[in-house]
Coordinates of C-alpha atoms in Angstrom, one line a residue:
M6 CA -67.8 -0.7 -59.1
A7 CA -70.2 2.2 -59.9
R8 CA -73.8 2.0 -59.0
G9 CA -76.4 1.8 -61.8
P10 CA -78.9 4.6 -62.5
V11 CA -80.7 5.8 -59.4
A12 CA -83.5 8.2 -58.8
P13 CA -82.7 11.7 -57.3
P14 CA -82.6 11.5 -53.4
S15 CA -86.1 11.9 -51.9
G16 CA -85.2 12.0 -48.2
T17 CA -86.4 8.4 -47.6
V18 CA -84.6 6.3 -45.0
G19 CA -85.3 2.5 -44.5
V20 CA -84.9 1.0 -41.0
I21 CA -84.1 -2.7 -40.9
A22 CA -83.7 -4.1 -37.4
N23 CA -83.2 -7.9 -36.9
P24 CA -85.3 -8.6 -33.8
M25 CA -83.3 -11.8 -33.1
S26 CA -79.8 -10.3 -33.4
G27 CA -78.0 -10.4 -30.1
R28 CA -80.4 -13.1 -28.8
D29 CA -79.2 -16.4 -30.4
V30 CA -77.9 -19.6 -28.8
R31 CA -74.3 -18.4 -29.0
R32 CA -74.9 -16.5 -25.7
L33 CA -75.0 -20.0 -24.0
A34 CA -71.7 -21.0 -25.5
A35 CA -69.8 -17.7 -25.1
R36 CA -70.0 -14.4 -23.2
A37 CA -71.7 -12.2 -25.8
R38 CA -73.9 -9.4 -24.5
R39 CA -77.6 -9.8 -24.9
D40 CA -79.4 -6.9 -26.8
S41 CA -82.9 -6.6 -25.5
P42 CA -85.9 -5.4 -27.6
E43 CA -86.0 -2.2 -25.5
E44 CA -82.4 -1.4 -26.3
K45 CA -83.0 -1.9 -30.0
Q46 CA -86.1 0.3 -29.8
N47 CA -84.1 3.1 -28.2
Q48 CA -81.4 2.8 -30.8
I49 CA -83.9 3.1 -33.6
A50 CA -85.6 6.1 -32.0
R51 CA -82.2 7.9 -31.7
A52 CA -81.2 7.0 -35.2
V53 CA -84.5 8.2 -36.6
V54 CA -84.3 11.5 -34.8
G55 CA -80.8 11.9 -36.1
A56 CA -81.9 11.3 -39.7
A57 CA -84.9 13.6 -39.3
A58 CA -82.6 16.3 -38.0
A59 CA -80.6 15.9 -41.1
G60 CA -83.7 16.5 -43.2
A61 CA -85.1 13.0 -43.8
Q62 CA -88.9 13.3 -44.4
R63 CA -90.0 9.6 -44.8
F64 CA -89.1 6.5 -43.0
L65 CA -89.8 3.0 -44.1
L66 CA -90.2 0.3 -41.4
V67 CA -91.6 -3.2 -41.0
P68 CA -93.6 -4.6 -38.0
D69 CA -91.9 -7.2 -35.9
C70 CA -92.9 -9.7 -33.2
F71 CA -91.4 -7.6 -30.4
R72 CA -92.9 -4.3 -31.6
I73 CA -89.4 -2.9 -31.8
S74 CA -89.9 -0.7 -34.8
R75 CA -93.4 0.5 -34.1
G76 CA -92.6 1.2 -30.4
A77 CA -89.5 3.2 -31.4
V78 CA -91.4 5.7 -33.5
E79 CA -95.0 5.8 -32.3
S80 CA -94.3 8.6 -29.9
L81 CA -91.9 10.6 -32.0
N82 CA -93.0 13.9 -33.3
V83 CA -90.3 15.0 -35.6
G84 CA -92.2 16.2 -38.6
A85 CA -91.6 13.0 -40.6
R86 CA -93.8 10.3 -42.2
F87 CA -93.6 6.7 -41.0
D88 CA -94.6 4.0 -43.5
F89 CA -94.9 0.4 -42.3
L90 CA -94.5 -2.0 -45.2
D91 CA -96.3 -5.2 -45.6
V92 CA -93.8 -7.9 -46.4
G93 CA -96.0 -10.9 -45.7
P94 CA -96.0 -13.2 -42.7
L95 CA -93.1 -12.7 -40.3
E96 CA -91.3 -15.8 -39.0
T97 CA -88.2 -14.3 -37.2
K98 CA -86.1 -16.0 -39.9
P99 CA -83.6 -14.6 -42.5
S100 CA -86.3 -14.6 -45.1
D101 CA -88.0 -11.7 -43.1
T102 CA -84.9 -9.6 -43.7
L103 CA -84.6 -10.7 -47.3
R104 CA -88.2 -9.6 -48.1
T105 CA -87.8 -6.4 -46.1
A106 CA -84.6 -5.2 -47.9
A107 CA -86.3 -6.0 -51.2
A108 CA -89.4 -4.1 -50.3
M109 CA -87.5 -1.0 -49.1
R110 CA -85.6 -1.0 -52.4
A111 CA -88.8 -1.1 -54.3
A112 CA -90.3 1.6 -52.1
G113 CA -87.5 4.0 -52.9
A114 CA -85.3 4.0 -49.8
D115 CA -82.3 6.4 -50.4
A116 CA -80.3 4.9 -47.5
L117 CA -80.8 2.1 -45.0
L118 CA -80.1 1.9 -41.3
V119 CA -79.4 -1.8 -40.6
L120 CA -79.3 -3.0 -37.0
G121 CA -77.9 -6.5 -36.6
G122 CA -74.7 -8.5 -37.0
D123 CA -72.7 -9.7 -40.0
G124 CA -75.4 -12.2 -40.9
T125 CA -78.1 -9.5 -41.1
S126 CA -75.9 -7.3 -43.4
R127 CA -75.3 -10.4 -45.5
I128 CA -79.0 -11.0 -46.0
V129 CA -79.5 -7.3 -46.9
A130 CA -76.7 -7.6 -49.5
T131 CA -78.3 -10.7 -50.9
A132 CA -81.6 -8.8 -51.6
W133 CA -80.0 -5.5 -52.5
P134 CA -76.3 -6.0 -53.5
D135 CA -75.3 -2.4 -53.8
A136 CA -77.6 -1.0 -51.0
P137 CA -76.5 2.3 -49.5
M138 CA -76.4 1.5 -45.8
V139 CA -75.2 2.4 -42.3
P140 CA -74.6 -1.0 -40.6
M141 CA -75.1 -0.7 -36.9
S142 CA -73.8 -3.5 -34.6
T143 CA -76.3 -5.4 -32.5
G144 CA -75.2 -8.9 -33.3
T145 CA -72.7 -11.4 -31.9
N146 CA -69.7 -11.4 -34.2
N147 CA -69.5 -8.0 -35.9
V148 CA -66.9 -7.1 -38.4
F149 CA -69.1 -5.5 -41.1
P150 CA -71.3 -3.4 -38.8
V151 CA -69.6 -1.1 -36.3
M152 CA -70.4 0.1 -32.9
Q153 CA -71.5 3.7 -33.1
E154 CA -73.8 6.1 -31.5
A155 CA -77.2 5.6 -33.2
T156 CA -77.9 9.4 -33.4
V157 CA -74.8 9.9 -35.4
A158 CA -75.6 6.9 -37.6
G159 CA -79.0 8.4 -38.3
L160 CA -77.5 11.7 -39.1
A161 CA -75.2 10.1 -41.7
A162 CA -78.1 8.2 -43.3
G163 CA -80.2 11.3 -43.4
L164 CA -77.5 13.4 -45.0
V165 CA -77.2 10.9 -47.8
A166 CA -80.9 10.2 -48.2
T167 CA -81.6 13.9 -48.7
G168 CA -78.7 14.4 -51.1
A169 CA -77.1 17.0 -48.7
V170 CA -74.0 14.7 -48.9
P171 CA -73.6 12.7 -52.1
L172 CA -73.2 9.0 -51.5
A173 CA -69.9 9.0 -53.5
L174 CA -68.4 11.3 -50.9
A175 CA -69.7 9.4 -47.8
A176 CA -69.5 5.8 -48.7
T177 CA -67.1 3.0 -49.9
Q178 CA -68.4 -0.1 -51.8
A179 CA -67.7 -3.1 -49.7
K180 CA -65.8 -6.2 -50.7
V181 CA -67.7 -9.4 -50.5
V182 CA -66.9 -13.1 -50.9
R183 CA -68.9 -14.5 -53.9
A184 CA -69.5 -18.2 -54.1
V185 CA -70.5 -20.2 -57.1
F186 CA -71.4 -23.9 -56.6
A187 CA -71.0 -26.7 -59.2
D188 CA -74.7 -26.7 -59.8
G189 CA -74.7 -22.9 -60.7
A190 CA -76.1 -21.8 -57.3
T191 CA -74.6 -18.7 -55.8
D192 CA -74.2 -17.1 -52.4
V193 CA -72.4 -14.2 -50.8
A194 CA -70.6 -13.3 -47.6
V195 CA -69.8 -9.8 -46.4
V196 CA -66.9 -11.0 -44.3
D197 CA -66.0 -14.7 -44.5
A198 CA -66.9 -17.9 -46.2
V199 CA -65.6 -21.1 -44.6
V200 CA -65.7 -24.9 -45.0
L201 CA -66.2 -26.9 -41.9
A202 CA -65.7 -30.7 -41.4
D203 CA -68.1 -32.8 -39.4
D204 CA -70.6 -30.0 -39.0
D205 CA -74.3 -29.6 -39.9
V206 CA -76.3 -27.2 -42.0
G207 CA -78.3 -24.9 -39.7
N208 CA -76.0 -25.3 -36.7
L209 CA -76.1 -22.1 -34.6
L210 CA -73.4 -22.8 -32.1
P211 CA -69.9 -21.1 -32.4
F212 CA -67.5 -22.7 -34.7
E213 CA -65.0 -25.2 -33.3
P214 CA -61.7 -24.1 -35.0
G215 CA -60.6 -27.7 -35.2
R216 CA -63.3 -28.3 -37.8
L217 CA -62.1 -25.5 -40.1
R218 CA -60.7 -26.6 -43.3
A219 CA -60.8 -23.6 -45.6
L220 CA -61.4 -19.9 -45.1
V221 CA -61.8 -17.0 -47.6
L222 CA -61.9 -13.5 -46.1
A223 CA -63.2 -10.3 -47.7
R224 CA -61.3 -8.4 -44.9
V225 CA -58.7 -9.3 -42.4
V226 CA -59.5 -7.5 -39.2
T227 CA -57.0 -8.4 -36.4
Q228 CA -58.9 -6.5 -33.7
A229 CA -62.2 -8.3 -34.5
V230 CA -63.9 -11.2 -32.8
G231 CA -64.6 -14.2 -35.1
L232 CA -62.9 -15.8 -38.1
S233 CA -61.6 -12.6 -39.8
L234 CA -58.7 -12.3 -37.3
L235 CA -57.4 -15.7 -38.4
G236 CA -56.1 -14.1 -41.6
G237 CA -54.0 -12.0 -39.2
V238 CA -51.1 -14.3 -39.9
L239 CA -50.8 -12.2 -43.1
G240 CA -51.2 -8.8 -41.4
P241 CA -54.4 -6.7 -41.5
D242 CA -55.9 -5.1 -44.6
G243 CA -58.2 -2.2 -44.7
F244 CA -61.8 -1.8 -45.9
A245 CA -60.6 0.0 -49.0
D246 CA -57.7 -2.2 -49.9
D247 CA -58.3 -4.3 -53.0
L248 CA -57.2 -7.5 -51.4
G249 CA -58.8 -10.5 -49.7
A250 CA -57.2 -13.5 -48.0
E251 CA -57.4 -17.3 -48.1
A252 CA -56.3 -19.7 -45.4
G253 CA -56.2 -23.4 -45.0
C254 CA -56.8 -25.0 -41.6
A255 CA -56.6 -28.6 -40.2
A256 CA -57.3 -30.6 -37.1
E257 CA -55.1 -30.4 -34.1
G258 CA -51.9 -32.4 -34.4
T259 CA -51.6 -32.0 -38.2
P260 CA -47.9 -31.8 -39.1
G261 CA -46.8 -28.3 -40.2
A262 CA -50.0 -26.6 -38.9
R263 CA -49.4 -23.3 -37.1
P264 CA -51.5 -23.2 -33.8
L265 CA -53.1 -19.8 -33.5
L266 CA -55.0 -18.6 -30.4
A267 CA -58.2 -16.8 -31.5
A268 CA -61.3 -15.1 -30.0
V269 CA -63.9 -17.0 -32.0
S270 CA -66.7 -15.4 -30.2
P271 CA -67.1 -12.7 -27.5
G272 CA -65.2 -14.0 -24.4
L273 CA -64.5 -17.3 -26.0
F274 CA -61.0 -18.3 -27.1
R275 CA -60.0 -21.4 -29.1
R276 CA -56.9 -22.6 -30.9
A277 CA -57.0 -22.9 -34.8
H278 CA -54.4 -24.7 -36.8
V279 CA -53.4 -22.8 -40.0
T280 CA -51.7 -24.8 -42.7
A281 CA -51.3 -22.1 -45.3
A282 CA -52.3 -18.5 -45.9
R283 CA -52.1 -16.1 -48.8
R284 CA -53.4 -12.8 -50.2
L285 CA -56.1 -12.9 -52.8
A286 CA -56.4 -10.3 -55.5
L287 CA -59.9 -9.1 -56.3
G288 CA -61.5 -11.6 -58.7
E289 CA -59.0 -14.3 -58.0
V290 CA -60.6 -17.7 -57.6
A291 CA -60.0 -19.9 -54.6
V292 CA -61.4 -23.4 -55.0
V293 CA -62.7 -25.4 -52.0
E294 CA -63.8 -29.0 -52.0
G295 CA -66.1 -31.2 -49.9
P296 CA -66.9 -33.0 -47.9
G297 CA -67.9 -30.3 -45.5
V298 CA -70.4 -27.6 -44.7
V299 CA -70.0 -24.1 -46.2
A300 CA -70.8 -21.2 -43.9
F301 CA -71.3 -17.6 -44.9
D302 CA -70.7 -15.0 -42.2
G303 CA -71.4 -17.6 -39.6
D304 CA -74.5 -19.0 -41.3
R305 CA -74.0 -22.8 -42.2
T306 CA -76.1 -22.9 -45.3
R307 CA -74.9 -25.7 -47.6
A308 CA -73.3 -29.1 -47.5
L309 CA -70.6 -30.1 -50.0
A310 CA -70.5 -33.8 -51.0
P311 CA -67.1 -35.5 -51.2
G312 CA -65.3 -34.1 -54.2
E313 CA -67.9 -31.4 -54.8
R314 CA -66.2 -28.1 -55.6
C315 CA -67.1 -24.5 -54.9
E316 CA -65.4 -21.4 -56.3
L317 CA -64.9 -18.4 -54.0
R318 CA -63.7 -15.0 -55.1
V319 CA -63.4 -11.6 -53.3
E320 CA -65.1 -8.8 -55.3
R321 CA -65.9 -5.2 -54.6
S322 CA -69.5 -5.5 -55.5
G323 CA -71.2 -5.2 -52.2
P324 CA -73.2 -2.6 -50.4
F325 CA -72.1 1.1 -50.3
V326 CA -71.2 1.5 -46.6
I327 CA -71.8 5.0 -45.4
D328 CA -69.1 6.3 -43.1
A329 CA -70.6 8.6 -40.6
A330 CA -67.4 10.5 -39.9
R331 CA -66.9 11.1 -43.6
A332 CA -70.5 12.2 -44.1
L333 CA -70.4 14.6 -41.2
R334 CA -67.1 16.1 -42.3
V335 CA -68.5 16.8 -45.7
A336 CA -71.7 18.2 -44.2
G337 CA -69.6 20.5 -41.9
A338 CA -67.5 21.7 -44.8
K339 CA -70.7 22.5 -46.9
G340 CA -72.3 24.3 -43.9
V341 CA -75.3 22.0 -44.0
F342 CA -76.2 22.6 -40.3
E343 CA -75.6 26.4 -40.3
D344 CA -78.8 28.3 -39.3
R345 CA -80.7 25.0 -39.4
H346 CA -83.9 24.5 -37.4
F347 CA -85.3 21.2 -36.1
H348 CA -88.4 20.8 -34.0
D349 CA -88.6 17.7 -31.7
G350 CA -91.8 16.9 -29.9
L351 CA -89.7 15.9 -26.9
E352 CA -89.5 19.6 -26.0
R353 CA -93.1 19.5 -24.9
A354 CA -92.5 16.7 -22.5
T355 CA -89.3 18.1 -21.0
G356 CA -90.2 21.8 -21.0
L357 CA -86.8 22.5 -22.6
A358 CA -86.6 24.7 -25.6
C359 CA -85.7 23.0 -28.9
C360 CA -84.0 24.5 -31.9

């Protein structure tokens, strides 16, 4: 799906860092790493320097309770402007990210650097459905964001934000799972939407696979941790493939169910019991029915009453995900970095000559 009319690139990069990613209760139930505020701060600093080296002149940030964003840039001297947006009271809730993404869109961000997990990217996609973004993994279960060096992620965002590399050459529009409830309400997942039996809205613990009843995937990633790999009974599909997947699951002991050992969270294995699985064409509707709780990218957001239906479909209508490798290949072919100068204030502190 093509993007609508957009303003010419202005060299503006938005930085969205979820201060709570990598810190939730799942660390008590699994073996996920804990990302400290200091590590996020260092990642942001490296990404901002990378984007500035690519020519970005303006960065949009939002204050946070741990001073992650402000601490990351307050000592940087890279010839760029740092604008901190007022998005209202911060509560370390998803609504903070929702307001931040909307504010950065309104402020003219040409590209986003998004630090968080699948859930963080989902909230950004809710506020800005076709956002141009580099998702950087700092969460628990990560299929949508990837582990990559922050400097390189920043370079890619900066190249797109300045127009040195056109978005069309650097990015692919992501598939998402779009949900429509019987009352007309909608929601979205960037990786998976599931129905869980005997669960609660707002529960933050890892899923018990025995409670899974239905699963719709935007992507099947067999090397991932989380529910995306359960679709692996069908074989993997790529980010660019125009396919999704649907699977039915049941409680242990259900006749005909196929037991499948799965890493449901980092360092945590459980057995799921798959009753059926099939590919979904883009736009094809999969209907799920209550009772149960619907979770989007791990966030249990809505309860379905007995007999209440919800339509799920996989669409290519999500964010434009910037591929750093692609962006840098295009930049190299165009000679973007030839005879280029960049002045970093770090040279004064280290005594080393810069460029």
